[in-house]
Amino acid sequence: MTQSTIIRSWVTSANGHRDFPLQNLPLGVFSLNGSAPRSGVAIGEHIFDLHAALDFFEGQARGAVEATAGGQLNAFFDLGRGPRIALRERLFELLSEGSTLRGKLEALGAKVLPLAADCQMHLPAKINDYTDFYVGIEHAQNVGKLFRPENPLLPNYKYVPIGYHGRASTIRPSGTDVRRPKGQTLPAGQTEPTFGPCARLDYELELGIWIGQGNAMGDSIAIGDAAEHIAGFCLLNDWSARDIQAWEYQPLGPFLSKSFITSISPWVVTAEALEPFRKAQPARPEGDPQPLSYLSDTRDQAAGAFDIELEVLLTTQTMREQNLPAHRLTLSNTRHMYWTVAQMVAHHSVNGCQLQAGDLFGSGTLSGPEAGQFGSLLEITEGGKKSIELASGEVRKFLEDGDEIILRARCTRDGFASIGFGECRGTVVAAR
Ligand code: CA
């Protein structure tokens, strides 16, 4: 198949769009001029308003649109794969170049296709629970080395998809400012903590995973069924206050160093849109244990990983004033996950813990093994030992007020339309 066979959309900005061509069709929740939040689908520079176009849907696809009502996608996520695919197929038909309904839709103009730039994006679902995993093995090793050079990975890492329960109430969509947190820190060489604004503010580049159909409390989701329970994906920035974290994290793990805000990209890229970009899970290095049977599935190992290029950019206030291009901090990939998303789902529910539609998982920081691929400043500056030099002449070890972090993702494969995730942005503002 060649690029020329890729079906185009009559929404011309979709053709060749870096994130949202006809082949992506991610769902989200938006509002326009202060209207109530409602569901839509990103197509090129526009948003296809699902409810304004309700009459163009019937059967399962109509049921899917109806389940997106009320400015939250939870009920839609809960419908599972069948209705999601029916909706995707109908959207593809309606928005493709040869659509017989093109004229009718075009006549409705901005009523069904407002410009995305005129709209405000919201969280796509009510997030009842948020769990952050730690499956980026390169990050786990890099961070482990800083603290335990002889023994960077703890003995459980290759048996257990490590995770902790995060804070759902402070997850925000891209564009929300990041207020510098205050807290307790232990200054170097001191024995008593001090209180004040975080001085070592960091980002973490992660993949977000939206849970679709959940499980009843007491039941477990089998590894072979786990992929069916994933509704889609986003980008996630697990903002981290490293100085607060260093003082508080033992013995129970991160707490206030993480819970002040978590940013996500607002579009839910479906499992179906990512289908062409699935990969085999990389073989475990020789000497690593095989996963226990509740985490083992041949099909998951054969196609449960993804090839998604991930990028982190930084701009400072000065760089923006001088119109300097953003500085690339990280170029990484989801292939650096030691555990698949299906393994995360199976592990999370194996004890009978209930997952619910609209729960959100973070993958953990997805660093690559080489310089330029590290997904946090902690790794890039080796805990503040090295500086990053910027084109403005400024230097950074951690984030300053006015700095903006932008996460992006891109999937490419010969013969397929490239798709992206949209952006996950956040600007640091001074502590209050
Ligand atoms: Ca994290």
Coordinates of C-alpha atoms and ligand atoms in Angstrom, one line a residue:
M1 CA 0.0 0.0 0.0
T2 CA 1.3 3.5 -0.8
Q3 CA 0.6 6.9 0.8
S4 CA -1.6 7.7 -2.3
T5 CA -4.1 5.1 -1.3
I6 CA -4.8 6.6 2.1
I7 CA -8.4 7.8 2.1
R8 CA -8.8 11.6 2.4
S9 CA -11.3 13.7 4.2
W10 CA -13.5 16.5 2.7
V11 CA -12.4 18.4 5.8
T12 CA -9.3 19.5 4.0
S13 CA -7.2 20.5 7.0
A14 CA -7.3 16.8 8.1
N15 CA -5.3 15.7 5.1
G16 CA -1.7 15.4 6.2
H17 CA -2.5 16.9 9.6
R18 CA 0.2 16.1 12.1
D19 CA -2.2 14.8 14.7
F20 CA -5.7 14.4 13.5
P21 CA -6.2 13.0 9.9
L22 CA -9.3 11.0 9.1
Q23 CA -7.5 7.8 10.3
N24 CA -7.3 9.0 14.0
L25 CA -10.7 10.3 15.1
P26 CA -10.0 10.8 18.8
L27 CA -12.8 11.7 21.1
G28 CA -12.9 14.6 23.6
V29 CA -15.1 17.0 25.5
F30 CA -15.1 20.7 24.4
S31 CA -17.1 23.9 24.9
L32 CA -17.6 26.9 22.7
N33 CA -18.2 30.4 23.9
G34 CA -19.0 29.3 27.4
S35 CA -21.5 26.6 26.3
A36 CA -22.0 23.4 28.4
P37 CA -19.2 20.9 27.7
R38 CA -20.1 18.4 25.0
S39 CA -18.4 15.6 23.1
G40 CA -16.6 15.8 19.8
V41 CA -14.1 14.3 17.5
A42 CA -10.9 16.0 16.4
I43 CA -10.6 16.2 12.6
G44 CA -7.8 18.4 11.2
E45 CA -8.2 21.9 12.6
H46 CA -11.9 21.3 13.5
I47 CA -14.0 19.5 16.0
F48 CA -16.9 17.3 14.8
D49 CA -19.7 18.0 17.2
L50 CA -21.2 14.6 17.9
H51 CA -24.5 15.8 19.3
A52 CA -25.1 18.5 16.6
A53 CA -24.7 15.6 14.1
L54 CA -26.8 13.0 16.1
D55 CA -29.3 12.6 13.2
F56 CA -26.5 11.2 11.0
F57 CA -26.1 8.2 13.2
E58 CA -28.2 5.1 13.7
G59 CA -28.1 1.7 15.5
Q60 CA -25.0 0.9 17.6
A61 CA -23.2 4.1 16.4
R62 CA -26.1 6.2 17.5
G63 CA -26.1 4.5 20.9
A64 CA -22.4 5.3 21.2
V65 CA -23.0 9.0 20.4
E66 CA -25.9 9.1 23.0
A67 CA -23.5 7.5 25.6
T68 CA -21.2 10.5 25.2
A69 CA -23.9 13.0 26.4
G70 CA -23.4 15.2 29.4
G71 CA -19.8 16.2 28.8
Q72 CA -18.3 13.0 30.1
L73 CA -17.2 9.9 28.1
N74 CA -17.5 7.4 31.0
A75 CA -20.7 5.8 29.8
F76 CA -19.2 5.6 26.3
F77 CA -16.1 4.0 27.6
D78 CA -18.3 1.5 29.5
L79 CA -19.9 0.4 26.2
G80 CA -16.7 -1.4 25.2
R81 CA -15.2 -2.1 21.9
G82 CA -18.2 -3.0 19.6
P83 CA -20.1 0.3 19.8
R84 CA -16.8 2.2 19.7
I85 CA -15.9 0.5 16.4
A86 CA -19.4 1.1 15.0
L87 CA -19.0 4.8 15.9
R88 CA -15.5 4.9 14.3
E89 CA -16.7 3.3 11.1
R90 CA -19.6 5.7 10.8
L91 CA -17.4 8.7 11.4
F92 CA -15.0 7.5 8.8
E93 CA -17.8 7.2 6.3
L94 CA -19.3 10.6 7.1
L95 CA -16.0 12.5 7.0
S96 CA -14.3 10.8 4.1
E97 CA -14.0 12.5 0.8
G98 CA -16.5 10.4 -1.0
S99 CA -19.2 10.7 1.7
T100 CA -22.7 10.9 0.2
L101 CA -23.7 13.2 3.2
R102 CA -20.9 15.6 2.7
G103 CA -23.2 18.3 1.2
K104 CA -25.6 18.1 4.1
L105 CA -22.8 18.3 6.7
E106 CA -21.1 21.1 4.9
A107 CA -24.3 23.1 4.8
L108 CA -24.4 22.9 8.6
G109 CA -20.9 24.5 8.7
A110 CA -19.6 25.6 12.1
K111 CA -22.7 24.1 13.8
V112 CA -21.2 20.7 13.4
L113 CA -17.5 21.6 12.6
P114 CA -16.4 24.5 14.8
L115 CA -12.7 25.5 14.6
A116 CA -10.7 23.8 17.4
A117 CA -8.9 27.1 18.0
D118 CA -12.3 28.6 19.0
C119 CA -13.1 25.9 21.5
Q120 CA -12.0 25.1 25.0
M121 CA -11.0 21.5 25.9
H122 CA -12.1 19.8 29.1
L123 CA -11.2 16.5 30.8
P124 CA -12.8 13.8 28.7
A125 CA -14.2 11.8 31.6
K126 CA -14.9 11.9 35.3
I127 CA -11.8 10.2 36.7
N128 CA -12.7 8.3 39.8
D129 CA -9.3 6.7 40.2
Y130 CA -5.8 7.4 38.9
T131 CA -2.9 4.9 39.2
D132 CA 0.6 5.7 38.2
F133 CA 2.8 2.7 37.1
Y134 CA 6.6 2.6 36.7
V135 CA 7.0 0.4 33.6
G136 CA 9.6 2.6 31.9
I137 CA 12.6 0.4 32.7
E138 CA 15.2 2.8 31.4
H139 CA 13.8 5.5 33.8
A140 CA 13.7 3.1 36.6
Q141 CA 17.3 2.2 36.0
N142 CA 18.4 5.8 35.5
V143 CA 16.7 7.0 38.7
G144 CA 17.8 3.8 40.6
K145 CA 21.4 4.5 39.6
L146 CA 21.3 8.0 41.2
F147 CA 20.4 6.4 44.5
R148 CA 21.8 2.9 44.3
P149 CA 24.6 2.8 41.7
E150 CA 25.4 -0.9 42.5
N151 CA 21.8 -2.1 42.4
P152 CA 19.6 0.3 40.3
L153 CA 16.6 -2.1 40.0
L154 CA 14.9 -3.5 43.1
P155 CA 14.4 -7.3 43.0
N156 CA 10.6 -7.0 42.5
Y157 CA 10.8 -4.9 39.3
K158 CA 10.9 -7.8 36.8
Y159 CA 8.1 -9.7 38.5
V160 CA 5.6 -6.9 39.4
P161 CA 4.3 -4.1 37.3
I162 CA 5.1 -1.5 40.1
G163 CA 2.5 1.2 40.7
Y164 CA 0.9 3.4 43.3
H165 CA -2.5 5.1 43.7
G166 CA -2.3 8.7 42.5
R167 CA -4.6 11.6 43.0
A168 CA -7.6 11.9 40.6
S169 CA -8.9 15.3 41.8
T170 CA -6.0 17.3 40.5
I171 CA -5.8 15.9 37.0
R172 CA -6.2 18.8 34.5
P173 CA -6.4 19.1 30.7
S174 CA -3.5 20.6 28.7
G175 CA -3.2 24.3 29.1
T176 CA -3.9 24.5 32.8
D177 CA -1.2 26.4 34.7
V178 CA 1.1 24.5 37.1
R179 CA 1.2 26.3 40.4
R180 CA 4.6 25.7 42.0
P181 CA 3.8 23.6 45.1
K182 CA 5.0 24.3 48.6
G183 CA 6.1 21.7 51.1
Q184 CA 8.7 20.2 53.4
T185 CA 12.2 19.6 52.0
L186 CA 15.4 18.6 53.7
P187 CA 18.3 20.9 52.5
A188 CA 21.5 19.1 51.7
G189 CA 23.6 18.5 54.8
Q190 CA 20.8 19.4 57.2
T191 CA 18.9 17.2 59.6
E192 CA 15.8 19.3 60.0
P193 CA 13.4 20.1 57.2
T194 CA 12.4 23.5 56.0
F195 CA 9.1 24.7 54.5
G196 CA 8.7 26.7 51.3
P197 CA 8.2 26.6 47.5
C198 CA 9.6 23.6 45.7
A199 CA 13.0 24.3 44.2
R200 CA 13.4 21.2 42.1
L201 CA 10.2 21.1 39.9
D202 CA 10.3 18.5 37.2
Y203 CA 8.2 16.9 34.5
E204 CA 7.6 13.2 33.7
L205 CA 6.8 12.0 30.2
E206 CA 4.2 9.3 30.4
L207 CA 1.5 7.5 28.3
G208 CA -2.0 7.8 29.8
I209 CA -4.3 4.8 29.5
W210 CA -8.1 5.2 29.7
I211 CA -10.0 2.2 31.2
G212 CA -13.1 1.1 29.3
Q213 CA -15.3 -1.6 30.8
G214 CA -14.3 -2.4 34.3
N215 CA -14.7 -5.4 36.5
A216 CA -16.8 -6.2 39.6
M217 CA -15.0 -6.0 42.9
G218 CA -13.6 -9.4 43.7
D219 CA -13.2 -10.4 40.1
S220 CA -10.0 -10.2 38.1
I221 CA -9.5 -9.3 34.4
A222 CA -7.6 -12.1 32.7
I223 CA -4.5 -11.1 30.8
G224 CA -6.1 -12.4 27.5
D225 CA -9.1 -10.1 28.0
A226 CA -7.2 -7.1 29.3
A227 CA -6.8 -5.3 26.0
E228 CA -10.6 -5.2 25.6
H229 CA -10.8 -3.2 28.8
I230 CA -8.8 -0.3 27.4
A231 CA -10.7 2.5 25.8
G232 CA -7.9 4.7 24.6
F233 CA -4.7 6.7 25.3
C234 CA -3.4 10.2 26.0
L235 CA -0.2 11.9 27.0
L236 CA 0.4 12.5 30.7
N237 CA 2.8 14.8 32.5
D238 CA 3.3 13.6 36.1
W239 CA 4.7 16.9 37.4
S240 CA 7.1 16.1 40.2
A241 CA 8.5 18.1 43.1
R242 CA 11.8 16.3 43.5
D243 CA 12.9 18.0 46.7
I244 CA 9.6 17.3 48.4
Q245 CA 9.7 13.7 47.0
A246 CA 13.2 13.0 48.3
W247 CA 12.2 13.8 51.9
E248 CA 8.7 12.2 51.9
Y249 CA 8.9 9.1 49.7
Q250 CA 10.1 6.6 52.3
P251 CA 8.6 4.3 53.3
L252 CA 5.3 4.5 51.4
G253 CA 6.2 6.3 48.1
P254 CA 5.4 9.6 46.5
F255 CA 2.6 11.7 48.1
L256 CA 2.5 15.5 48.0
S257 CA 5.4 15.7 45.5
K258 CA 3.0 14.4 42.8
S259 CA -0.6 15.2 43.8
F260 CA -0.6 19.0 43.2
I261 CA -1.3 18.6 39.4
T262 CA -1.1 16.0 36.7
S263 CA -1.7 17.2 33.1
I264 CA -3.1 15.2 30.3
S265 CA -3.7 15.8 26.6
P266 CA -7.5 16.1 26.2
W267 CA -8.1 13.8 23.2
V268 CA -8.7 10.1 23.7
V269 CA -6.9 8.3 20.9
T270 CA -8.7 5.0 20.6
A271 CA -7.1 1.5 20.6
E272 CA -8.5 1.1 17.1
A273 CA -6.6 4.2 15.8
L274 CA -3.4 2.8 17.2
E275 CA -3.9 -0.7 15.7
P276 CA -1.4 -0.1 12.8
F277 CA 1.2 1.0 15.3
R278 CA 1.1 -2.1 17.5
K279 CA 4.3 -4.1 17.9
A280 CA 5.6 -7.2 19.6
Q281 CA 6.7 -6.6 23.2
P282 CA 10.5 -6.6 23.0
A283 CA 12.0 -9.9 24.2
R284 CA 13.2 -9.8 27.8
P285 CA 17.0 -9.8 28.1
E286 CA 18.6 -13.2 28.8
G287 CA 18.6 -13.9 32.5
D288 CA 15.3 -12.0 33.2
P289 CA 12.5 -14.0 34.7
Q290 CA 9.5 -14.8 32.6
P291 CA 6.3 -13.2 33.8
L292 CA 4.1 -15.2 36.1
S293 CA 1.2 -17.0 34.3
Y294 CA -1.5 -14.4 35.2
L295 CA 0.7 -11.8 33.3
S296 CA 1.5 -14.1 30.3
D297 CA -0.4 -14.1 27.1
T298 CA 1.0 -15.1 23.7
R299 CA -1.2 -12.7 21.8
D300 CA -0.3 -9.8 24.1
Q301 CA 3.4 -10.6 23.8
A302 CA 3.0 -10.7 20.0
A303 CA 1.2 -7.4 19.5
G304 CA 0.6 -5.7 22.9
A305 CA 3.3 -3.0 22.6
F306 CA 3.1 0.2 20.7
D307 CA 5.5 2.2 18.5
I308 CA 4.7 5.8 19.5
E309 CA 7.3 8.5 19.3
L310 CA 7.2 10.8 22.3
E311 CA 8.7 14.3 22.5
V312 CA 9.1 16.9 25.2
L313 CA 9.8 20.6 24.5
L314 CA 10.6 23.4 26.8
T315 CA 10.2 27.2 26.3
T316 CA 11.0 29.8 28.8
Q317 CA 9.4 33.2 29.1
T318 CA 12.6 34.8 27.6
M319 CA 12.7 32.3 24.8
R320 CA 9.0 33.2 23.9
E321 CA 9.7 36.9 24.1
Q322 CA 12.7 36.4 21.8
N323 CA 10.7 34.2 19.4
L324 CA 13.2 31.4 19.9
P325 CA 12.1 27.9 18.9
A326 CA 11.3 25.5 21.7
H327 CA 14.1 23.4 23.1
R328 CA 13.7 19.7 22.7
L329 CA 14.4 18.0 26.0
T330 CA 13.4 14.4 25.2
L331 CA 12.7 12.2 22.2
S332 CA 11.6 8.8 23.3
N333 CA 9.3 6.0 22.5
T334 CA 6.7 3.7 24.1
R335 CA 8.8 0.7 23.2
H336 CA 10.8 1.3 26.4
M337 CA 7.9 -0.2 28.5
Y338 CA 9.0 -3.4 30.3
W339 CA 5.3 -4.3 30.9
T340 CA 2.4 -4.0 28.4
V341 CA -0.7 -2.0 29.1
A342 CA -2.6 -5.4 29.2
Q343 CA -0.2 -6.6 31.9
M344 CA -0.9 -3.4 33.9
V345 CA -4.7 -4.0 33.7
A346 CA -4.4 -7.7 34.6
H347 CA -2.0 -6.9 37.5
H348 CA -4.2 -4.1 38.9
S349 CA -7.3 -6.3 39.1
V350 CA -5.7 -9.6 40.0
N351 CA -6.4 -9.1 43.7
G352 CA -10.1 -8.2 43.0
C353 CA -9.6 -4.4 42.9
Q354 CA -12.4 -2.9 40.9
L355 CA -11.5 -0.9 37.8
Q356 CA -14.2 1.4 36.4
A357 CA -14.8 3.1 33.1
G358 CA -12.9 6.4 33.1
D359 CA -10.2 5.3 35.4
L360 CA -6.8 6.6 34.3
F361 CA -3.4 4.9 34.4
G362 CA 0.0 6.5 33.8
S363 CA 2.6 4.3 32.4
G364 CA 5.5 5.7 34.4
T365 CA 8.2 7.9 32.8
L366 CA 9.2 6.6 29.4
S367 CA 12.9 7.3 29.0
G368 CA 15.1 5.7 26.3
P369 CA 18.6 4.4 27.1
E370 CA 20.6 7.3 25.6
A371 CA 21.2 11.0 26.2
G372 CA 18.4 13.0 24.5
Q373 CA 15.9 10.2 25.4
F374 CA 15.5 10.9 29.1
G375 CA 11.9 11.6 30.1
S376 CA 12.6 13.8 33.2
L377 CA 15.0 16.6 34.3
L378 CA 16.1 14.4 37.2
E379 CA 17.7 12.1 34.6
I380 CA 18.9 14.7 32.2
T381 CA 20.7 16.8 34.8
E382 CA 21.6 13.8 37.0
G383 CA 19.7 15.1 39.9
G384 CA 20.8 18.7 39.4
K385 CA 24.5 18.1 38.8
K386 CA 24.5 19.1 35.1
S387 CA 22.9 22.2 33.5
I388 CA 20.9 22.4 30.3
E389 CA 22.0 25.4 28.1
L390 CA 19.3 27.1 26.1
A391 CA 19.5 29.2 23.0
S392 CA 18.5 32.3 25.1
G393 CA 21.7 31.9 27.1
E394 CA 19.7 30.7 30.1
V395 CA 20.5 27.5 31.9
R396 CA 18.2 25.1 33.6
K397 CA 18.6 22.2 36.1
F398 CA 14.9 22.2 37.1
L399 CA 11.9 24.3 36.0
E400 CA 11.6 28.0 36.7
D401 CA 8.4 30.1 36.9
G402 CA 7.3 30.9 33.4
D403 CA 8.7 27.7 31.8
E404 CA 6.4 25.8 29.6
I405 CA 6.6 22.0 29.0
I406 CA 4.9 20.6 25.9
L407 CA 4.5 16.9 25.4
R408 CA 3.7 15.5 21.9
A409 CA 3.4 12.0 20.3
R410 CA 3.5 10.7 16.8
C411 CA 2.9 7.4 15.2
T412 CA 4.3 6.7 11.7
R413 CA 4.4 3.6 9.6
D414 CA 4.9 3.1 5.8
G415 CA 1.6 2.8 4.0
F416 CA -0.5 4.3 6.8
A417 CA -1.5 7.8 7.7
S418 CA 0.6 9.2 10.5
I419 CA -1.4 10.2 13.6
G420 CA -0.6 12.2 16.7
F421 CA -2.1 12.8 20.1
G422 CA -2.3 16.6 20.2
E423 CA -0.4 18.4 22.8
C424 CA -0.2 18.3 26.6
R425 CA 1.0 21.7 27.8
G426 CA 1.6 23.4 31.1
T427 CA 3.2 26.6 32.2
V428 CA 4.8 26.9 35.7
V429 CA 3.5 29.8 37.7
A430 CA 4.9 31.2 41.0
A431 CA 4.0 29.6 44.3
R432 CA 1.1 31.3 46.1
Ligands
CA1 CA 5.3 9.1 37.4

